[in-house]
Amino acid sequence: MVEKIIIDMLNQDSVSIKKQKYIVVDGQEYAVGEPWRRAYINSEKGREQVQTEVPEPYLSAIMTVWGDTPTVTE
Amino acid sequence: MANIKTLYGSDKLREAYPKVNENFNNLNADINVLRTRVNTIITTPIDGEAAAQELVDARDGESSLGERLERDLQVVESHLADLVTDSDGVHGLKIEQGIWTPYFFGNTTPGTPTYTVQNGYYYKINRLVFISGSITISAVGGMTGTLLLGGLPFAVSGNQAIGGISIGYKNTVNNYHFGFMPNTSRLQGYNGIDVVDSSEIPSNLSIQFTGVYLTN
């Protein structure tokens, strides 16, 4: 069983992280269960949260788009 | 064309009657031929060059009508209703369903509430997101500030008014309700017209809810 992390709907203000488990049978991947999602906002707290919860290299990909400063004030 | 035998004035009756009967028989035969032809025309309205052209058109590039029908069947089968969950969508209709994890946190101090129930489901159709969720805590975990409900699967659009969720069950008499906060991934808790102080909620708070919002 492998879990894939997919960066979805990434823009300068937010991102939705999708996690999906797969099994591999005869070289073919089959999704298992339903995808899990959580959205993160490019705010001060959202940036802290994404750094805590999203692993590399996905984190760096997100921060590349988000830049150095928050775009949303919560 | 019927072969009509001519009657002459000199014909005797016993000579004329057979001619008349034979003529009627021939006419009946011709009428039957015409009836068959008319029926053929009705059921096969065109023939000849026009019919050949219609056949070519119906094949639509295939070498036979059978191959054309097989092609159409494959097209239909590739658009069955149960395939609308394809990741690429069907006819531009993108549908996804999955799970999310709702959680409480305080706006001043997020805290670490203890959960005994914490689950959520979402169903997304293009920009429209339907959510349902259940949360039960057994400890507030140091939350302070306005009570917030986070973990939404998609960001809330900045272009919508503050919509709300419908709480079908709660184990408190407080008039709690939650509103989607535009441009965030959270909802804000209200008690009547005031925001909820997360440090004052029941330590065993339990809610079950559904809601609909727009994402970007």
mmCIF file of C-alpha atoms in Angstrom:
data_model
loop_
_atom_site.group_PDB
_atom_site.id
_atom_site.type_symbol
_atom_site.label_atom_id
_atom_site.label_comp_id
_atom_site.label_asym_id
_atom_site.label_seq_id
_atom_site.Cartn_x
_atom_site.Cartn_y
_atom_site.Cartn_z
ATOM 1 C CA MET A 1 0.000 0.000 0.000
ATOM 2 C CA VAL A 2 1.347 3.400 -0.958
ATOM 3 C CA GLU A 3 -0.043 6.836 -0.186
ATOM 4 C CA LYS A 4 0.297 9.557 -2.752
ATOM 5 C CA ILE A 5 0.132 13.252 -1.963
ATOM 6 C CA ILE A 6 -1.277 15.453 -4.686
ATOM 7 C CA ILE A 7 -1.053 19.225 -4.705
ATOM 8 C CA ASP A 8 -4.350 20.442 -6.120
ATOM 9 C CA MET A 9 -5.849 23.841 -6.835
ATOM 10 C CA LEU A 10 -2.609 25.591 -5.922
ATOM 11 C CA ASN A 11 -2.689 29.342 -6.396
ATOM 12 C CA GLN A 12 -1.164 32.301 -4.608
ATOM 13 C CA ASP A 13 -3.904 32.293 -1.950
ATOM 14 C CA SER A 14 -4.593 28.628 -1.162
ATOM 15 C CA VAL A 15 -4.012 24.976 -1.932
ATOM 16 C CA SER A 16 -5.923 21.737 -1.442
ATOM 17 C CA ILE A 17 -3.796 18.760 -0.465
ATOM 18 C CA LYS A 18 -5.192 15.417 -1.547
ATOM 19 C CA LYS A 19 -4.004 12.098 -0.152
ATOM 20 C CA GLN A 20 -4.975 8.816 -1.787
ATOM 21 C CA LYS A 21 -3.923 5.282 -0.940
ATOM 22 C CA TYR A 22 -3.105 2.825 -3.738
ATOM 23 C CA ILE A 23 -2.310 -0.837 -4.046
ATOM 24 C CA VAL A 24 -0.212 -2.140 -6.904
ATOM 25 C CA VAL A 25 -1.296 -5.357 -8.626
ATOM 26 C CA ASP A 26 0.729 -6.630 -11.589
ATOM 27 C CA GLY A 27 2.261 -3.218 -12.002
ATOM 28 C CA GLN A 28 -1.122 -1.525 -12.149
ATOM 29 C CA GLU A 29 -2.101 0.982 -9.441
ATOM 30 C CA TYR A 30 -5.592 0.810 -7.982
ATOM 31 C CA ALA A 31 -7.001 3.489 -5.658
ATOM 32 C CA VAL A 32 -8.105 2.171 -2.263
ATOM 33 C CA GLY A 33 -10.737 3.971 -0.248
ATOM 34 C CA GLU A 34 -11.689 7.565 -0.712
ATOM 35 C CA PRO A 35 -9.321 10.503 -1.071
ATOM 36 C CA TRP A 36 -8.674 12.708 1.953
ATOM 37 C CA ARG A 37 -8.361 16.461 1.549
ATOM 38 C CA ARG A 38 -7.432 19.544 3.534
ATOM 39 C CA ALA A 39 -7.194 23.093 2.260
ATOM 40 C CA TYR A 40 -4.538 25.510 3.425
ATOM 41 C CA ILE A 41 -4.634 29.298 3.141
ATOM 42 C CA ASN A 42 -1.725 31.578 2.414
ATOM 43 C CA SER A 43 -2.240 33.447 5.675
ATOM 44 C CA GLU A 44 0.085 33.772 8.619
ATOM 45 C CA LYS A 45 -1.502 30.819 10.450
ATOM 46 C CA GLY A 46 -2.073 28.868 7.255
ATOM 47 C CA ARG A 47 1.605 29.037 6.377
ATOM 48 C CA GLU A 48 2.517 27.747 9.838
ATOM 49 C CA GLN A 49 0.020 24.931 9.467
ATOM 50 C CA VAL A 50 1.177 23.856 6.026
ATOM 51 C CA GLN A 51 4.782 23.750 7.240
ATOM 52 C CA THR A 52 3.739 21.494 10.108
ATOM 53 C CA GLU A 53 1.499 19.145 8.164
ATOM 54 C CA VAL A 54 2.797 18.939 4.581
ATOM 55 C CA PRO A 55 6.068 17.059 3.953
ATOM 56 C CA GLU A 56 8.759 17.813 1.422
ATOM 57 C CA PRO A 57 9.000 18.119 -1.529
ATOM 58 C CA TYR A 58 5.356 19.210 -1.617
ATOM 59 C CA LEU A 59 5.935 21.934 0.952
ATOM 60 C CA SER A 60 8.634 23.576 -1.129
ATOM 61 C CA ALA A 61 6.432 23.429 -4.217
ATOM 62 C CA ILE A 62 3.661 25.236 -2.353
ATOM 63 C CA MET A 63 5.967 27.836 -0.845
ATOM 64 C CA THR A 64 7.476 28.516 -4.259
ATOM 65 C CA VAL A 65 4.051 29.653 -5.459
ATOM 66 C CA TRP A 66 3.093 31.389 -2.225
ATOM 67 C CA GLY A 67 6.295 33.370 -1.949
ATOM 68 C CA ASP A 68 7.633 34.929 1.224
ATOM 69 C CA THR A 69 4.614 36.816 2.499
ATOM 70 C CA PRO A 70 0.984 35.910 3.224
ATOM 71 C CA THR A 71 -1.614 37.128 0.767
ATOM 72 C CA VAL A 72 -4.672 36.538 2.975
ATOM 73 C CA THR A 73 -5.502 38.165 6.298
ATOM 74 C CA GLU A 74 -7.680 35.921 8.460
ATOM 75 C CA MET B 1 -50.366 -3.367 -67.830
ATOM 76 C CA ALA B 2 -53.517 -5.439 -67.992
ATOM 77 C CA ASN B 3 -54.227 -7.167 -71.258
ATOM 78 C CA ILE B 4 -57.788 -6.001 -71.923
ATOM 79 C CA LYS B 5 -59.676 -8.004 -74.440
ATOM 80 C CA THR B 6 -61.884 -5.899 -76.690
ATOM 81 C CA LEU B 7 -65.620 -6.438 -76.711
ATOM 82 C CA TYR B 8 -67.298 -6.145 -80.074
ATOM 83 C CA GLY B 9 -70.883 -5.375 -80.861
ATOM 84 C CA SER B 10 -71.054 -8.556 -82.738
ATOM 85 C CA ASP B 11 -69.970 -10.625 -79.717
ATOM 86 C CA LYS B 12 -72.582 -12.902 -78.351
ATOM 87 C CA LEU B 13 -73.186 -12.865 -74.645
ATOM 88 C CA ARG B 14 -71.550 -16.263 -74.092
ATOM 89 C CA GLU B 15 -68.510 -14.908 -75.919
ATOM 90 C CA ALA B 16 -68.508 -11.541 -74.139
ATOM 91 C CA TYR B 17 -68.866 -12.792 -70.553
ATOM 92 C CA PRO B 18 -65.590 -14.755 -70.565
ATOM 93 C CA LYS B 19 -63.821 -11.697 -71.972
ATOM 94 C CA VAL B 20 -65.305 -9.493 -69.245
ATOM 95 C CA ASN B 21 -64.327 -11.957 -66.532
ATOM 96 C CA GLU B 22 -60.842 -12.324 -67.917
ATOM 97 C CA ASN B 23 -60.458 -8.549 -68.124
ATOM 98 C CA PHE B 24 -61.513 -8.161 -64.480
ATOM 99 C CA ASN B 25 -59.073 -10.874 -63.451
ATOM 100 C CA ASN B 26 -56.269 -9.124 -65.290
ATOM 101 C CA LEU B 27 -57.203 -5.803 -63.683
ATOM 102 C CA ASN B 28 -57.254 -7.397 -60.245
ATOM 103 C CA ALA B 29 -53.817 -8.837 -60.864
ATOM 104 C CA ASP B 30 -52.504 -5.434 -61.895
ATOM 105 C CA ILE B 31 -54.074 -3.797 -58.825
ATOM 106 C CA ASN B 32 -52.330 -6.338 -56.609
ATOM 107 C CA VAL B 33 -49.015 -5.549 -58.266
ATOM 108 C CA LEU B 34 -49.626 -1.853 -57.684
ATOM 109 C CA ARG B 35 -50.615 -2.472 -54.049
ATOM 110 C CA THR B 36 -47.378 -4.374 -53.465
ATOM 111 C CA ARG B 37 -45.405 -1.621 -55.089
ATOM 112 C CA VAL B 38 -47.109 1.074 -53.029
ATOM 113 C CA ASN B 39 -46.406 -0.874 -49.846
ATOM 114 C CA THR B 40 -42.799 -1.167 -50.882
ATOM 115 C CA ILE B 41 -42.598 2.563 -51.510
ATOM 116 C CA ILE B 42 -44.115 3.317 -48.106
ATOM 117 C CA THR B 43 -41.718 1.070 -46.217
ATOM 118 C CA THR B 44 -38.740 1.913 -48.407
ATOM 119 C CA PRO B 45 -39.340 5.514 -49.348
ATOM 120 C CA ILE B 46 -36.432 5.896 -51.686
ATOM 121 C CA ASP B 47 -34.461 3.645 -53.899
ATOM 122 C CA GLY B 48 -31.768 3.882 -56.440
ATOM 123 C CA GLU B 49 -29.164 6.600 -56.154
ATOM 124 C CA ALA B 50 -30.873 8.417 -53.272
ATOM 125 C CA ALA B 51 -31.048 5.213 -51.241
ATOM 126 C CA ALA B 52 -27.410 4.500 -51.895
ATOM 127 C CA GLN B 53 -26.480 8.013 -50.775
ATOM 128 C CA GLU B 54 -28.560 7.638 -47.633
ATOM 129 C CA LEU B 55 -26.756 4.415 -46.834
ATOM 130 C CA VAL B 56 -23.390 6.080 -47.296
ATOM 131 C CA ASP B 57 -24.470 8.918 -45.003
ATOM 132 C CA ALA B 58 -25.698 6.484 -42.375
ATOM 133 C CA ARG B 59 -22.360 4.652 -42.364
ATOM 134 C CA ASP B 60 -20.712 7.967 -41.465
ATOM 135 C CA GLY B 61 -17.299 6.912 -42.660
ATOM 136 C CA GLU B 62 -17.561 3.275 -41.554
ATOM 137 C CA SER B 63 -17.568 0.448 -44.075
ATOM 138 C CA SER B 64 -20.950 -0.897 -42.957
ATOM 139 C CA LEU B 65 -23.963 0.060 -40.912
ATOM 140 C CA GLY B 66 -22.957 -2.619 -38.412
ATOM 141 C CA GLU B 67 -19.600 -0.943 -37.813
ATOM 142 C CA ARG B 68 -21.320 2.425 -37.439
ATOM 143 C CA LEU B 69 -23.696 0.976 -34.835
ATOM 144 C CA GLU B 70 -20.761 -0.652 -33.020
ATOM 145 C CA ARG B 71 -18.952 2.681 -32.932
ATOM 146 C CA ASP B 72 -22.034 4.432 -31.535
ATOM 147 C CA LEU B 73 -22.417 1.708 -28.922
ATOM 148 C CA GLN B 74 -18.854 2.267 -27.763
ATOM 149 C CA VAL B 75 -19.493 5.999 -27.527
ATOM 150 C CA VAL B 76 -22.591 5.423 -25.418
ATOM 151 C CA GLU B 77 -20.833 2.920 -23.170
ATOM 152 C CA SER B 78 -17.996 5.360 -22.591
ATOM 153 C CA HIS B 79 -20.491 7.921 -21.273
ATOM 154 C CA LEU B 80 -22.429 5.795 -18.836
ATOM 155 C CA ALA B 81 -23.681 7.622 -15.759
ATOM 156 C CA ASP B 82 -21.379 5.747 -13.403
ATOM 157 C CA LEU B 83 -18.385 7.171 -15.237
ATOM 158 C CA VAL B 84 -19.084 10.731 -14.181
ATOM 159 C CA THR B 85 -16.676 10.095 -11.315
ATOM 160 C CA ASP B 86 -13.802 9.955 -13.810
ATOM 161 C CA SER B 87 -11.086 12.323 -12.738
ATOM 162 C CA ASP B 88 -11.283 14.103 -16.063
ATOM 163 C CA GLY B 89 -15.027 14.559 -15.699
ATOM 164 C CA VAL B 90 -17.687 13.946 -18.290
ATOM 165 C CA HIS B 91 -19.039 16.760 -20.398
ATOM 166 C CA GLY B 92 -17.145 19.203 -18.175
ATOM 167 C CA LEU B 93 -18.877 17.994 -15.022
ATOM 168 C CA LYS B 94 -16.166 17.264 -12.498
ATOM 169 C CA ILE B 95 -17.309 15.307 -9.484
ATOM 170 C CA GLU B 96 -15.248 14.089 -6.554
ATOM 171 C CA GLN B 97 -16.119 12.616 -3.207
ATOM 172 C CA GLY B 98 -13.891 11.885 -0.279
ATOM 173 C CA ILE B 99 -13.211 12.445 3.382
ATOM 174 C CA TRP B 100 -11.919 15.326 5.473
ATOM 175 C CA THR B 101 -11.041 15.778 9.115
ATOM 176 C CA PRO B 102 -12.840 18.588 10.916
ATOM 177 C CA TYR B 103 -11.247 20.039 14.044
ATOM 178 C CA PHE B 104 -11.890 22.793 16.582
ATOM 179 C CA PHE B 105 -9.325 25.429 17.395
ATOM 180 C CA GLY B 106 -9.197 28.716 19.182
ATOM 181 C CA ASN B 107 -8.388 31.905 17.329
ATOM 182 C CA THR B 108 -6.016 33.133 20.043
ATOM 183 C CA THR B 109 -4.642 29.794 21.242
ATOM 184 C CA PRO B 110 -5.387 26.875 18.911
ATOM 185 C CA GLY B 111 -5.157 24.376 21.769
ATOM 186 C CA THR B 112 -5.195 20.616 21.490
ATOM 187 C CA PRO B 113 -8.724 19.338 22.077
ATOM 188 C CA THR B 114 -9.185 15.624 22.649
ATOM 189 C CA TYR B 115 -11.491 13.998 20.107
ATOM 190 C CA THR B 116 -13.623 10.913 20.499
ATOM 191 C CA VAL B 117 -15.396 11.447 17.182
ATOM 192 C CA GLN B 118 -13.832 13.341 14.302
ATOM 193 C CA ASN B 119 -14.909 12.559 10.771
ATOM 194 C CA GLY B 120 -16.202 14.268 7.680
ATOM 195 C CA TYR B 121 -17.292 13.571 4.125
ATOM 196 C CA TYR B 122 -17.345 15.849 1.123
ATOM 197 C CA TYR B 123 -18.929 15.756 -2.305
ATOM 198 C CA LYS B 124 -17.704 18.292 -4.854
ATOM 199 C CA ILE B 125 -19.419 19.148 -8.136
ATOM 200 C CA ASN B 126 -17.334 21.668 -10.021
ATOM 201 C CA ARG B 127 -17.091 24.649 -7.590
ATOM 202 C CA LEU B 128 -19.917 23.496 -5.314
ATOM 203 C CA VAL B 129 -18.822 21.629 -2.185
ATOM 204 C CA PHE B 130 -21.183 19.719 0.069
ATOM 205 C CA ILE B 131 -19.766 18.696 3.442
ATOM 206 C CA SER B 132 -20.941 16.717 6.400
ATOM 207 C CA GLY B 133 -19.113 16.179 9.649
ATOM 208 C CA SER B 134 -19.247 14.874 13.188
ATOM 209 C CA ILE B 135 -17.115 16.112 16.081
ATOM 210 C CA THR B 136 -17.171 15.100 19.715
ATOM 211 C CA ILE B 137 -14.524 16.216 22.161
ATOM 212 C CA SER B 138 -13.707 15.041 25.658
ATOM 213 C CA ALA B 139 -11.419 17.947 26.585
ATOM 214 C CA VAL B 140 -11.135 21.548 25.401
ATOM 215 C CA GLY B 141 -7.339 21.286 25.429
ATOM 216 C CA GLY B 142 -6.496 24.893 26.237
ATOM 217 C CA MET B 143 -8.278 26.609 23.354
ATOM 218 C CA THR B 144 -8.787 30.343 23.814
ATOM 219 C CA GLY B 145 -10.302 33.011 21.646
ATOM 220 C CA THR B 146 -13.096 32.650 19.130
ATOM 221 C CA LEU B 147 -14.108 29.048 18.442
ATOM 222 C CA LEU B 148 -13.208 28.029 14.899
ATOM 223 C CA LEU B 149 -13.908 24.858 12.959
ATOM 224 C CA GLY B 150 -11.139 23.994 10.523
ATOM 225 C CA GLY B 151 -10.008 21.324 8.126
ATOM 226 C CA LEU B 152 -12.283 22.094 5.162
ATOM 227 C CA PRO B 153 -11.280 20.094 2.065
ATOM 228 C CA PHE B 154 -11.311 23.148 -0.224
ATOM 229 C CA ALA B 155 -10.826 26.845 0.400
ATOM 230 C CA VAL B 156 -13.985 28.904 0.729
ATOM 231 C CA SER B 157 -14.436 31.296 -2.182
ATOM 232 C CA GLY B 158 -13.881 34.944 -1.415
ATOM 233 C CA ASN B 159 -16.858 35.871 -3.555
ATOM 234 C CA GLN B 160 -19.615 34.386 -1.463
ATOM 235 C CA ALA B 161 -21.505 35.750 1.512
ATOM 236 C CA ILE B 162 -21.026 34.036 4.862
ATOM 237 C CA GLY B 163 -23.092 30.881 4.456
ATOM 238 C CA GLY B 164 -23.788 28.573 7.331
ATOM 239 C CA ILE B 165 -23.873 24.926 8.163
ATOM 240 C CA SER B 166 -26.930 23.135 9.419
ATOM 241 C CA ILE B 167 -26.362 21.494 12.783
ATOM 242 C CA GLY B 168 -28.621 18.481 12.971
ATOM 243 C CA TYR B 169 -27.439 17.442 16.409
ATOM 244 C CA LYS B 170 -25.671 19.117 19.334
ATOM 245 C CA ASN B 171 -25.464 18.137 22.971
ATOM 246 C CA THR B 172 -25.761 21.650 24.337
ATOM 247 C CA VAL B 173 -28.604 24.065 24.855
ATOM 248 C CA ASN B 174 -26.407 26.873 23.547
ATOM 249 C CA ASN B 175 -27.562 28.320 20.248
ATOM 250 C CA TYR B 176 -24.379 27.382 18.416
ATOM 251 C CA HIS B 177 -24.052 27.860 14.687
ATOM 252 C CA PHE B 178 -21.069 28.172 12.371
ATOM 253 C CA GLY B 179 -20.473 30.356 9.319
ATOM 254 C CA PHE B 180 -18.095 29.766 6.414
ATOM 255 C CA MET B 181 -15.432 32.455 6.379
ATOM 256 C CA PRO B 182 -14.669 33.689 2.824
ATOM 257 C CA ASN B 183 -11.064 33.219 1.644
ATOM 258 C CA THR B 184 -10.312 30.736 4.417
ATOM 259 C CA SER B 185 -10.669 27.019 5.046
ATOM 260 C CA ARG B 186 -12.598 27.376 8.286
ATOM 261 C CA LEU B 187 -15.891 28.269 9.900
ATOM 262 C CA GLN B 188 -16.448 30.648 12.790
ATOM 263 C CA GLY B 189 -18.589 29.687 15.762
ATOM 264 C CA TYR B 190 -21.482 31.855 16.890
ATOM 265 C CA ASN B 191 -23.808 31.670 19.868
ATOM 266 C CA GLY B 192 -26.761 33.718 18.758
ATOM 267 C CA ILE B 193 -25.266 36.945 17.416
ATOM 268 C CA ASP B 194 -22.023 36.686 19.399
ATOM 269 C CA VAL B 195 -18.938 34.671 18.535
ATOM 270 C CA VAL B 196 -18.265 31.676 20.758
ATOM 271 C CA ASP B 197 -15.381 31.821 23.204
ATOM 272 C CA SER B 198 -13.621 28.506 22.707
ATOM 273 C CA SER B 199 -12.559 28.356 26.377
ATOM 274 C CA GLU B 200 -16.196 28.363 27.463
ATOM 275 C CA ILE B 201 -17.597 25.546 25.342
ATOM 276 C CA PRO B 202 -18.728 22.311 27.057
ATOM 277 C CA SER B 203 -15.752 19.981 27.482
ATOM 278 C CA ASN B 204 -17.809 17.183 25.919
ATOM 279 C CA LEU B 205 -19.206 19.259 23.030
ATOM 280 C CA SER B 206 -20.615 17.139 20.237
ATOM 281 C CA ILE B 207 -22.080 18.357 16.941
ATOM 282 C CA GLN B 208 -23.166 16.771 13.677
ATOM 283 C CA PHE B 209 -23.667 19.020 10.686
ATOM 284 C CA THR B 210 -23.954 19.464 6.931
ATOM 285 C CA GLY B 211 -23.176 22.469 4.773
ATOM 286 C CA VAL B 212 -22.701 23.721 1.234
ATOM 287 C CA TYR B 213 -20.243 26.324 0.000
ATOM 288 C CA LEU B 214 -18.437 27.527 -3.102
ATOM 289 C CA THR B 215 -14.738 27.061 -3.633
ATOM 290 C CA ASN B 216 -12.514 28.851 -6.117
#
